[in-house]
Short mmCIF file of C-alpha atoms in Angstrom, two decimals:
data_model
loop_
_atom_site.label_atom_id
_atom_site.label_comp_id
_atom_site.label_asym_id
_atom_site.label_seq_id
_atom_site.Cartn_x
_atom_site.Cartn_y
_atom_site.Cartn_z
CA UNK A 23 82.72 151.27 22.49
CA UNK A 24 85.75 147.32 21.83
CA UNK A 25 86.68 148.83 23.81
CA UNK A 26 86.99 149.30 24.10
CA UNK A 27 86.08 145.51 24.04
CA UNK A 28 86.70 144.54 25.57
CA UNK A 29 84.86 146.73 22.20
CA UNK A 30 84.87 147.88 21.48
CA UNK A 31 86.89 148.37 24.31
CA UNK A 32 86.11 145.01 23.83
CA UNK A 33 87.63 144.05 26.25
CA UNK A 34 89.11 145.34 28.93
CA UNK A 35 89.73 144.19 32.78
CA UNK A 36 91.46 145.39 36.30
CA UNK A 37 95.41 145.13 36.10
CA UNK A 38 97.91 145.93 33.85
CA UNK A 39 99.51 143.24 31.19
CA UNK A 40 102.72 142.23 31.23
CA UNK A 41 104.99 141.74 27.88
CA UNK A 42 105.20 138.57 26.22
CA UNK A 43 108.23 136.86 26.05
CA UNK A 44 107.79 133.15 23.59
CA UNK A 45 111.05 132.00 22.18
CA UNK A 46 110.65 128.42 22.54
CA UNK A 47 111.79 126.91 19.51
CA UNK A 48 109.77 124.68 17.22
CA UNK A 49 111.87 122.64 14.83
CA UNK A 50 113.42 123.77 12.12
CA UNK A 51 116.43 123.16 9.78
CA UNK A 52 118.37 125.90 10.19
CA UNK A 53 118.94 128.88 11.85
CA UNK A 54 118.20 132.30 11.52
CA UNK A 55 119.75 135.37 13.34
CA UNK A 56 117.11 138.15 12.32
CA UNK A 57 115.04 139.36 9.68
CA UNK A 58 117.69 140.43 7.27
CA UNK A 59 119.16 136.36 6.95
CA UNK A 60 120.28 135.51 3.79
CA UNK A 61 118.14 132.46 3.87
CA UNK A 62 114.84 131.17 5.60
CA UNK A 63 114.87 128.57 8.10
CA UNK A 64 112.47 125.97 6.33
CA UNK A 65 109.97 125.00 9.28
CA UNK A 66 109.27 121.46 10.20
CA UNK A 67 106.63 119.53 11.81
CA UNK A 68 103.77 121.74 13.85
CA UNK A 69 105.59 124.40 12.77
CA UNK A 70 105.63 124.02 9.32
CA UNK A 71 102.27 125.87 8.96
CA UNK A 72 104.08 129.28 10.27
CA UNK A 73 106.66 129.16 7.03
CA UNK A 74 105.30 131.87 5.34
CA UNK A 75 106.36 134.16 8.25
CA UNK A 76 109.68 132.55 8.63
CA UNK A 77 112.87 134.31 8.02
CA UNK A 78 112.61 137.08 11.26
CA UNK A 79 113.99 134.58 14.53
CA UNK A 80 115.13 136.87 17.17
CA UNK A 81 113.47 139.78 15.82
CA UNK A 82 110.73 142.20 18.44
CA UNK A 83 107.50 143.56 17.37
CA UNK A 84 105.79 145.88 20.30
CA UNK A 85 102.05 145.98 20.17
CA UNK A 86 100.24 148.17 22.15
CA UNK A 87 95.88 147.94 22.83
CA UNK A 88 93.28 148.85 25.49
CA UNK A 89 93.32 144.96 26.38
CA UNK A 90 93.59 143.70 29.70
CA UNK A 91 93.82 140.71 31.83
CA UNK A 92 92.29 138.22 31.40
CA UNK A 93 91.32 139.22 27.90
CA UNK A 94 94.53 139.77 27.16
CA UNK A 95 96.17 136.55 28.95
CA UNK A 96 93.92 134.43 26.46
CA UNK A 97 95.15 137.28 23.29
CA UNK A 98 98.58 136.43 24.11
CA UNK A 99 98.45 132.53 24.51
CA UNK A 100 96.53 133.00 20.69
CA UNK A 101 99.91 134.02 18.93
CA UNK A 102 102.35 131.76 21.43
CA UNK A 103 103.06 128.84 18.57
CA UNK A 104 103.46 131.42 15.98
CA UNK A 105 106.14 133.02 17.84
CA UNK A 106 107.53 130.15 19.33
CA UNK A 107 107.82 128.59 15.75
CA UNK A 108 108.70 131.99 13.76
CA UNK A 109 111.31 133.55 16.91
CA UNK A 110 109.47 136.42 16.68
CA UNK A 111 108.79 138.23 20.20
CA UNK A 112 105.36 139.90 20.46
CA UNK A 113 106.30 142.34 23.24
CA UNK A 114 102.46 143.14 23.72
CA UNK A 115 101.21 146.25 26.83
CA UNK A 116 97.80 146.41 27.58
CA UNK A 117 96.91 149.86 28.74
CA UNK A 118 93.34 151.34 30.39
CA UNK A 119 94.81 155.11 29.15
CA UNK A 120 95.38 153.43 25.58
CA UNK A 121 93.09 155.98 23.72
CA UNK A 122 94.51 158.71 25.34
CA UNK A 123 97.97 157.65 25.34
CA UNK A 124 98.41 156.24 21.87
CA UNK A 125 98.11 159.89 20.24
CA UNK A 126 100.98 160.52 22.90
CA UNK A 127 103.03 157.83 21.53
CA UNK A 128 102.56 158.28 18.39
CA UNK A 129 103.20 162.53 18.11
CA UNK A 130 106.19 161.76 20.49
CA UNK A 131 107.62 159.52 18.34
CA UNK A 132 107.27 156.17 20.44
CA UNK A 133 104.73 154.63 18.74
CA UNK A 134 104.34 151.12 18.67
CA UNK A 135 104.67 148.43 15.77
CA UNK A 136 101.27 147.57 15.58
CA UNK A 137 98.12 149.25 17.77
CA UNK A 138 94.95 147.38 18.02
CA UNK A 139 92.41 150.34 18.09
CA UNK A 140 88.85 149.74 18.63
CA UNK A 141 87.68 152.97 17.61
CA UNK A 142 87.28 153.51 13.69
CA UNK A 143 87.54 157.42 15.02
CA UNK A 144 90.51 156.93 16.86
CA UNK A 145 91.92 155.23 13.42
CA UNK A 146 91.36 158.66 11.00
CA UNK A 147 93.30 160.64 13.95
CA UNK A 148 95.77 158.19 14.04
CA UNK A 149 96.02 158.41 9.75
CA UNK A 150 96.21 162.14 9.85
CA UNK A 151 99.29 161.99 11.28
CA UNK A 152 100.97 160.25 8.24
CA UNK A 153 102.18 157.97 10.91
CA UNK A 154 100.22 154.64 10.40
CA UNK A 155 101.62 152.35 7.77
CA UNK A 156 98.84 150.88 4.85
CA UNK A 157 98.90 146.62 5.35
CA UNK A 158 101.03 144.60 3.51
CA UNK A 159 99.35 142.77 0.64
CA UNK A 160 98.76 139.67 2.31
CA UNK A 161 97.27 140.95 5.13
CA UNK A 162 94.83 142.91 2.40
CA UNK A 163 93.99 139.70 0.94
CA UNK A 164 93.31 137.61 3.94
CA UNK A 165 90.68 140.62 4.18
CA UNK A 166 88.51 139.04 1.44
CA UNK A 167 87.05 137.06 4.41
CA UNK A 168 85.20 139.46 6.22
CA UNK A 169 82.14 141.65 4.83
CA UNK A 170 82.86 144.94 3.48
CA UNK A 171 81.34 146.58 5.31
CA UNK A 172 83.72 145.71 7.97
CA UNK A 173 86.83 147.02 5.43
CA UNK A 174 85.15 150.24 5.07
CA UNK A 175 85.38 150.45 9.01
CA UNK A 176 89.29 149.80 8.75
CA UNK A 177 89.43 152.43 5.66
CA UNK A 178 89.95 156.26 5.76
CA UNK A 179 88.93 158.47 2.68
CA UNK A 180 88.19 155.22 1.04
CA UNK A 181 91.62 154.06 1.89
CA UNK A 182 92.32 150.50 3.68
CA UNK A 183 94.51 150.86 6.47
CA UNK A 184 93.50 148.13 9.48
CA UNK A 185 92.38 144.87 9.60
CA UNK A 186 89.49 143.91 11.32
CA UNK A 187 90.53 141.87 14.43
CA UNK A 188 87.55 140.78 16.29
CA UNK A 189 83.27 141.60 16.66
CA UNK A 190 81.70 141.78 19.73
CA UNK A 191 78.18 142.31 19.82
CA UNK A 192 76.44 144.80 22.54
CA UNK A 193 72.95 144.36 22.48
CA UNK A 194 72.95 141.86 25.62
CA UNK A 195 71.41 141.77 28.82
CA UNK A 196 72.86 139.89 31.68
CA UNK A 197 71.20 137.70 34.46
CA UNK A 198 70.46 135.16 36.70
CA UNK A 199 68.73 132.00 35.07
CA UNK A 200 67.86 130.66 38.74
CA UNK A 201 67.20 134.03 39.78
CA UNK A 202 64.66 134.59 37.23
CA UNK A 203 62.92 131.10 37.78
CA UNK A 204 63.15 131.27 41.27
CA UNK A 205 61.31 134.35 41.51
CA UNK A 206 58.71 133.57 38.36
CA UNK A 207 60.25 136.16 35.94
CA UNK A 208 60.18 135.39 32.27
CA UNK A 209 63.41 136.80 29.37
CA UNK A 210 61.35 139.98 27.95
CA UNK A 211 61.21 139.96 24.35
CA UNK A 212 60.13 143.44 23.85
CA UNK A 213 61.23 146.96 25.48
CA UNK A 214 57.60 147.37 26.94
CA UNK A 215 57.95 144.29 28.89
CA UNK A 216 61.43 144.62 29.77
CA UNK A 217 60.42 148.11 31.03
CA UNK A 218 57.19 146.20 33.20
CA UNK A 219 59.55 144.08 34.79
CA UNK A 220 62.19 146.35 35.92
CA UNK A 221 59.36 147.76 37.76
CA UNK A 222 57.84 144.44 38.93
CA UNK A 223 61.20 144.02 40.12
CA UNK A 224 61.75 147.45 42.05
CA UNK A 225 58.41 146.69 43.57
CA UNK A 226 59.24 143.77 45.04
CA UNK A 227 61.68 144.96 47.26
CA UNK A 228 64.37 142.64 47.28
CA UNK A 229 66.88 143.85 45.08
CA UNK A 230 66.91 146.55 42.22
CA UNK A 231 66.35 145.83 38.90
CA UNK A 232 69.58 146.94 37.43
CA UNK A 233 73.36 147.74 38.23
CA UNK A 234 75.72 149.57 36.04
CA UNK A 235 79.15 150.86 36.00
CA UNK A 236 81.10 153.38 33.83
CA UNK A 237 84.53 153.46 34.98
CA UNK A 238 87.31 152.59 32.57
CA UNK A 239 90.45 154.75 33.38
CA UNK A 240 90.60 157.65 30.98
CA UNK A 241 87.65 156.08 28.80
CA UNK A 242 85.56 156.15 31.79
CA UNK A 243 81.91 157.03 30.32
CA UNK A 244 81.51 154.89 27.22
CA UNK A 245 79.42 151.99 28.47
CA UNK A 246 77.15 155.07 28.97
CA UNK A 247 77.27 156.20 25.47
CA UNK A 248 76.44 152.03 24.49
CA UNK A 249 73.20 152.47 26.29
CA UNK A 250 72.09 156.13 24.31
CA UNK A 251 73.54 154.50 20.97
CA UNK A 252 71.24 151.01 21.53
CA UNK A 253 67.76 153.27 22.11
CA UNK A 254 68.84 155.18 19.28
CA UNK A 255 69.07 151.95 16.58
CA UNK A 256 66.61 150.58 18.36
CA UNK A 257 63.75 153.44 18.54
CA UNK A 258 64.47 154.84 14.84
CA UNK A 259 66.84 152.61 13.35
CA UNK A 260 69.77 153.12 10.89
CA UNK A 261 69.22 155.70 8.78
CA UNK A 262 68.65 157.87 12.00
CA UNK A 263 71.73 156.54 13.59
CA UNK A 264 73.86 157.24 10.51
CA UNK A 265 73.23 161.01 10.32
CA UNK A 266 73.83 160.95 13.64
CA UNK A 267 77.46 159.32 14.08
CA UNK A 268 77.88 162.13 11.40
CA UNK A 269 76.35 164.87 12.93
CA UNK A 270 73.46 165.30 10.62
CA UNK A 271 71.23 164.91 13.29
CA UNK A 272 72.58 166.73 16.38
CA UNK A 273 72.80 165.10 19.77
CA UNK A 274 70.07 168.57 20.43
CA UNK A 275 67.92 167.44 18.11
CA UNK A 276 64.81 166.13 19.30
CA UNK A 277 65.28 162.22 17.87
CA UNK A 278 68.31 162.35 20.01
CA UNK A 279 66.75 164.10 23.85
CA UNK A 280 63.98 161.58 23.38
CA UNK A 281 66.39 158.37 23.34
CA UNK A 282 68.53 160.27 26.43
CA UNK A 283 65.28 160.74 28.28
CA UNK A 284 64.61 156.78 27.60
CA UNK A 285 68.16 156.35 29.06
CA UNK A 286 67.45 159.10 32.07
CA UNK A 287 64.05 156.77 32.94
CA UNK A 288 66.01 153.19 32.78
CA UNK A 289 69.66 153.82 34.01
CA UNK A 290 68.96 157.29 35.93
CA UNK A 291 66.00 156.12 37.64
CA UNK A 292 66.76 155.48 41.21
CA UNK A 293 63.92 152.81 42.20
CA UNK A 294 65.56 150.95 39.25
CA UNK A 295 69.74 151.03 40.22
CA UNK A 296 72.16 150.58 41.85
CA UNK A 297 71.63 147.49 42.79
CA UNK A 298 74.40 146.09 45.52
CA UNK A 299 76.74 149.29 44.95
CA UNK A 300 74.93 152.19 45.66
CA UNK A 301 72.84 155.35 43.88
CA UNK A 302 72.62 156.68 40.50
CA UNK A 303 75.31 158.69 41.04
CA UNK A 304 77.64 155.25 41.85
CA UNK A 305 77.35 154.26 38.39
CA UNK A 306 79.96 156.73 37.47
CA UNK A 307 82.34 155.59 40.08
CA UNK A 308 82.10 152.15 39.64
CA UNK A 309 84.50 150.02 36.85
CA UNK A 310 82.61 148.05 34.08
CA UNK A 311 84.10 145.23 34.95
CA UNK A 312 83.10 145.30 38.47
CA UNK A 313 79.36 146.01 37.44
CA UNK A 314 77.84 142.86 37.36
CA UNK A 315 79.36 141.24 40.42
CA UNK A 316 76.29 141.69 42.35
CA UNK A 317 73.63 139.83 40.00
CA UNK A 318 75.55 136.66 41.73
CA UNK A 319 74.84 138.09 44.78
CA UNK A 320 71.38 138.27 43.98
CA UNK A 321 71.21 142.29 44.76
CA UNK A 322 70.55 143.10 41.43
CA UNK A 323 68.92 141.40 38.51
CA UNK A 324 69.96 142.96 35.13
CA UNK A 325 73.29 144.10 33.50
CA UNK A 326 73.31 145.99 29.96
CA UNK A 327 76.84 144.80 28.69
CA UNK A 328 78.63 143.01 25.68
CA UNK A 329 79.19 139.95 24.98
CA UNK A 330 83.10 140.29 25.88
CA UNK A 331 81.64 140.67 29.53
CA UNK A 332 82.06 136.63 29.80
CA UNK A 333 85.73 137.02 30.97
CA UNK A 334 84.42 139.42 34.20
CA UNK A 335 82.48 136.54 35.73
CA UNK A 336 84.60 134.51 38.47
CA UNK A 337 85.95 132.00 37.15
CA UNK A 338 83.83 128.99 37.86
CA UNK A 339 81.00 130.71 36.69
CA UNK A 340 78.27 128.84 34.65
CA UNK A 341 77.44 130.54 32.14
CA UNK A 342 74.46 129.17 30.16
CA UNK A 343 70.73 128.96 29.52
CA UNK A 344 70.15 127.22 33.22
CA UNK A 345 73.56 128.15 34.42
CA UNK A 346 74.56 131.09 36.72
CA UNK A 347 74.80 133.61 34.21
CA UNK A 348 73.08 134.08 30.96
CA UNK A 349 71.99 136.62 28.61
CA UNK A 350 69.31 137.89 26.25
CA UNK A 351 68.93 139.96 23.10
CA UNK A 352 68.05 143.73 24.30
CA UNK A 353 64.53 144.22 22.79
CA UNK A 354 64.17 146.89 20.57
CA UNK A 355 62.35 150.04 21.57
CA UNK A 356 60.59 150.35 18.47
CA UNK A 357 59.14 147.02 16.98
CA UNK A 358 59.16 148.26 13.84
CA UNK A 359 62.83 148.14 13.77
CA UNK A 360 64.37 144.41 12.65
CA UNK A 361 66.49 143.05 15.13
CA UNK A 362 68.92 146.00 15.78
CA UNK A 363 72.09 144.77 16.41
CA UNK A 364 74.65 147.10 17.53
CA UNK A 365 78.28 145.60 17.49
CA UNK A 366 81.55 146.93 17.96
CA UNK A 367 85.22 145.20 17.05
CA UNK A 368 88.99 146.25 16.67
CA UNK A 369 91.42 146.73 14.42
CA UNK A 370 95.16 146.42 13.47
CA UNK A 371 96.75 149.21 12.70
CA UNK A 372 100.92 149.10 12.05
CA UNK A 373 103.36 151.80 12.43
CA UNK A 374 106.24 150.25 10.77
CA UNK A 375 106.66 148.16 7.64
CA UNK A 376 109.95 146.09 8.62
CA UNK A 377 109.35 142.72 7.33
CA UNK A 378 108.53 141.10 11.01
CA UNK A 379 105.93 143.33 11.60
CA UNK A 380 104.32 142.24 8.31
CA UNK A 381 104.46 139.04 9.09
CA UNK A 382 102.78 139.49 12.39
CA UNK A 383 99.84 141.72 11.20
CA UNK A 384 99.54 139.25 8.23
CA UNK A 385 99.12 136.53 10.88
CA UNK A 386 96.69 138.31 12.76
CA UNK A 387 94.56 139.06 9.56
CA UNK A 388 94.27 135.18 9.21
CA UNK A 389 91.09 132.91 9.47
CA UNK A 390 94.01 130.55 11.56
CA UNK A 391 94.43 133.07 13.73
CA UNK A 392 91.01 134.21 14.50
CA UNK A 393 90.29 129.94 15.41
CA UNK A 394 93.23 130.35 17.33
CA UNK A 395 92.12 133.23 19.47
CA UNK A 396 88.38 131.77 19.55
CA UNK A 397 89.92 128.09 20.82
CA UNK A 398 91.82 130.26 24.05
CA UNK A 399 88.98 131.51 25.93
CA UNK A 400 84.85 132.11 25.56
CA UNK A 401 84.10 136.08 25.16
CA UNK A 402 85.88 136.63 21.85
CA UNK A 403 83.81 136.33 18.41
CA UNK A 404 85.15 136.81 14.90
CA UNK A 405 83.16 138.13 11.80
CA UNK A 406 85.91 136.13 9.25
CA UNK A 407 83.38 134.31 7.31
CA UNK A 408 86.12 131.83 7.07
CA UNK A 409 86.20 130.79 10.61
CA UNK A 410 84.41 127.24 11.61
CA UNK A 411 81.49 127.97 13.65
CA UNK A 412 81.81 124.60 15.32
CA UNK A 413 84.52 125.65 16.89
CA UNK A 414 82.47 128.12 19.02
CA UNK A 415 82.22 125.90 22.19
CA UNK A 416 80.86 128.55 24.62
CA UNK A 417 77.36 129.62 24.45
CA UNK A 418 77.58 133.46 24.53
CA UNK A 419 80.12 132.95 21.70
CA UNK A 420 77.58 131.05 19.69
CA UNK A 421 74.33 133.64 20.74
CA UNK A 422 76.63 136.49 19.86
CA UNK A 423 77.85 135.33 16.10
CA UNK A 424 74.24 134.39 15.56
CA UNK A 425 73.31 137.58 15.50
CA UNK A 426 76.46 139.52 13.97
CA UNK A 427 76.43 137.30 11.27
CA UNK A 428 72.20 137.14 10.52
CA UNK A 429 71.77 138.97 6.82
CA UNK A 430 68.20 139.90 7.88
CA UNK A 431 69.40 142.20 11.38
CA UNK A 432 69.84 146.16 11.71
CA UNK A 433 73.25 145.82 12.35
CA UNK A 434 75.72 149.43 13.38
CA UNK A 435 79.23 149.86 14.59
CA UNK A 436 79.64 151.70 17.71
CA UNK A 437 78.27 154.96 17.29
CA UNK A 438 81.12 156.78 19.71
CA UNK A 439 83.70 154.44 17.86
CA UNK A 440 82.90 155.86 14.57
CA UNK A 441 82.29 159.65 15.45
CA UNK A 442 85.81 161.70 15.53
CA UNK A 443 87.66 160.76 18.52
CA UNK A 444 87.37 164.33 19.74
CA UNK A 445 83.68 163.13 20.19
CA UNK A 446 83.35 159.56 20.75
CA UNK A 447 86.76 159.21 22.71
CA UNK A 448 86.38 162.40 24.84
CA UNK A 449 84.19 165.23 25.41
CA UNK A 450 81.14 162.30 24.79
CA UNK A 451 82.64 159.98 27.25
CA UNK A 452 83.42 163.44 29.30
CA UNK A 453 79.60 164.61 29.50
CA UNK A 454 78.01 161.62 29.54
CA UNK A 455 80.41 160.51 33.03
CA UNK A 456 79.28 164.40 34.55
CA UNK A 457 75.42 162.77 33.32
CA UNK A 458 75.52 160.23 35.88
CA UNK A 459 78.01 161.67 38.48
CA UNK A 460 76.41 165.40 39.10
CA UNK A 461 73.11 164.37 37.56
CA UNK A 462 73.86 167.11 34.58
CA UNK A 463 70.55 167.84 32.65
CA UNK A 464 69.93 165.73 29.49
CA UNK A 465 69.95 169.37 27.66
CA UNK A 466 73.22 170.16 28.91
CA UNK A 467 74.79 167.38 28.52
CA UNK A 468 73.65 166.88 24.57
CA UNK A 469 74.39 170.98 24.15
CA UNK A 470 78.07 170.71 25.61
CA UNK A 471 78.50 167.46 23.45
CA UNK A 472 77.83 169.44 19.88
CA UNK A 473 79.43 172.13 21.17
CA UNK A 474 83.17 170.24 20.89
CA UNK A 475 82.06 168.97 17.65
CA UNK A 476 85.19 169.66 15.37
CA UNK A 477 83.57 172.20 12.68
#
């Protein structure tokens, strides 16, 4: 999961966020009392380069994500001069229930203007319902700057309906720099060694080698289904993967048990976590975000999570190559396998088509934005090819578009993002949360999982 994100799920946190409210007027030469003036307010000094969405002052558009504080703090303070400048409210609601209550919304008739959904899954539901609007030209334009492959993850049935938004990539491991020199451990650069040293580590005594949590509200289990999906790229790579997010392959089939068993000996294996929280079984009732709180206590060494992860650390946290916290690549299982990469992102999806909703998801489709975002806060990344990678200050930032941007890497969405949201937003996150909490069988939990397969 962008999270779902924070995702995806890119990018989630604790709390709830609050609407935006930016009316502060930039300059302009006349005025406008909604988005069906006769004429557009021409746009003046540092607002001059929001003209082309001018013409909608005093106008709302709700938006509506899995994005939390303080992702979203830094999301909203991205759009602030547009809508300052335009007089165009973003009303924005982060919610940690967002992929269970958007459907909710949107069959109830609430739905919001726009939706930033990090599941490519969640997307097709959403598009069944003849609810979600296709993008305004622009905003299918300013989509020329991104890879297709990243189009054809914002299409259904070969039809483009959201822009990509963000990237974040998932194959990172957490820790402590001084840790690690302190107590003579070297990065691992493949699975075998990262494997030795989580033992080397366990033996020791002093701490474990890893800590983990699952808990995300009503998504609670996908940071599980990120660990299956990177031993799955990793061990047999993408053609494997593929049939699988489509249910060639079966998660019963034996490619599949062998990467859960590889997931039952690292993250089930109770020499190996808890570390600072508890047992195996804690994993389940502990939030992502609060996971890797204890690697700065020194309690445990090693945290699987994305790169959006960067906004949990305290702030004051030094996050670098000799800082506090850093991260490496997650080896792959197989070396065989060219850097697998497994990424995940989010992506705007509109439920209107009045004119100041266009303007705001044409906005959002924009290289400008993106470096607007990127310039708020570290532990965002875009894949616009347009956007100046010297404007990546912070170091995960920089590590992470390295890699989601190299030509020569394995590189796969989200494998629970891209199966139907039946799967990868429910009975996977469902089985794979009983998995850790009541220590269900690998079997069982694969069997149940194909079992609510739509047919």
């Amino acid at each position: 999961m962008q999270g779902t994100t924070l995702s995806g799920r890119r990018a989630l946190a604790v709390g709830a966020a609050a609407a935006l409210t930016l009316l502060a007027g930039c300059s302009n030469s006349s005025s406008s009392g909604g988005g069906s003036a006769s004429a557009t307010p021409t746009l003046t000094g540092d607002c001059a380069a929001f003209q082309a969405y001018a013409g909608h002052s005093g106008t709302t558009v709700t938006m509506f994500a899995s994005i939390l504080s303080p992702e979203s703090d830094a999301l909203e303070r991205s759009w602030a001069k547009f809508s300052s400048c335009t007089g165009i409210k973003i009303s924005y609601v982060g919610s940690n229930d967002f992929e269970s209550q958007l459907p909710v919304r949107v069959s109830g008739g609430n739905a919001p203007d726009l939706a930033i959904i990090p599941q490519p899954g969640l997307l097709q539901q959403m598009v069944k319902t003849g609810k979600v609007v296709k993008p305004p030209a622009q905003t299918v334009t300013n989509e020329n700057k991104w890879s297709p492959i990243w189009k054809s993850y914002g299409s259904v049935d070969g039809t483009f309906y959201a822009a990509p938004m963000s990237a974040n990539m998932k194959s990172l491991v957490w820790y402590s720099p001084k840790a690690f020199a302190a107590a003579g451990y070297t990065v691992p650069t493949t699975w075998s060694d990262l494997m030795a040293l989580s033992d080397k580590i366990a033996k020791a005594g002093k701490n474990k080698p890893w800590c983990g949590g699952i808990g995300s509200g009503t998504a609670t289990g996908w940071p599980a289904t990120d660990w299956l999906e990177e031993v799955v790229l990793g061990k047999y790579g993408g053609d494997v993967y593929d049939k699988w997010v489509s249910h060639q392959i079966k998660f019963s089939d034996p490619q599949i048990i062998d990467a859960m068993n590889i997931v039952q000996n690292w993250m089930h294996n109770p020499a190996w976590v808890n570390g600072g929280i508890g047992n195996v079984q804690s994993i389940a009732s502990t939030t992502f975000q609060d996971a890797g709180a204890p690697i700065l206590t020194g309690k445990c060494s090693m945290l699987q999570q994305a790169s959006f992860y960067e906004a949990q650390w305290p702030k004051g946290t030094k996050v670098g190559p000799n800082g506090d916290i850093w991260a490496f690549k997650l080896p792959s299982v197989n070396p065989s396998i060219p850097t697998p990469v497994e990424g995940g992102g989010e992506f705007v999806a509109a439920f209107s088509s009045r004119p100041e909703v266009q303007a705001v998801q044409n906005y959002l489709s924009t290289t400008e934005w993106a470096e607007s975002r990127i310039k708020q806060a570290p532990g965002w990344v875009s894949a616009n090819e347009g956007v100046d990678q010297s404007i990546y200050t912070d170091p995960i930032d920089q590590l992470s578009a390295k890699y989601l941007t190299d030509p020569s890497a394995t590189f796969r969405f989200d494998a629970s993002d891209m199966m139907p949201a039946a799967i990868g937003a429910g009975q996977e996150w469902k089985s794979f949360t009983a998995w850790f909490a009541q220590n269900q069988s690998v079997q069982k939990t694969a069997s149940d999982i194909d079992a609510a397969w739509p047919q």
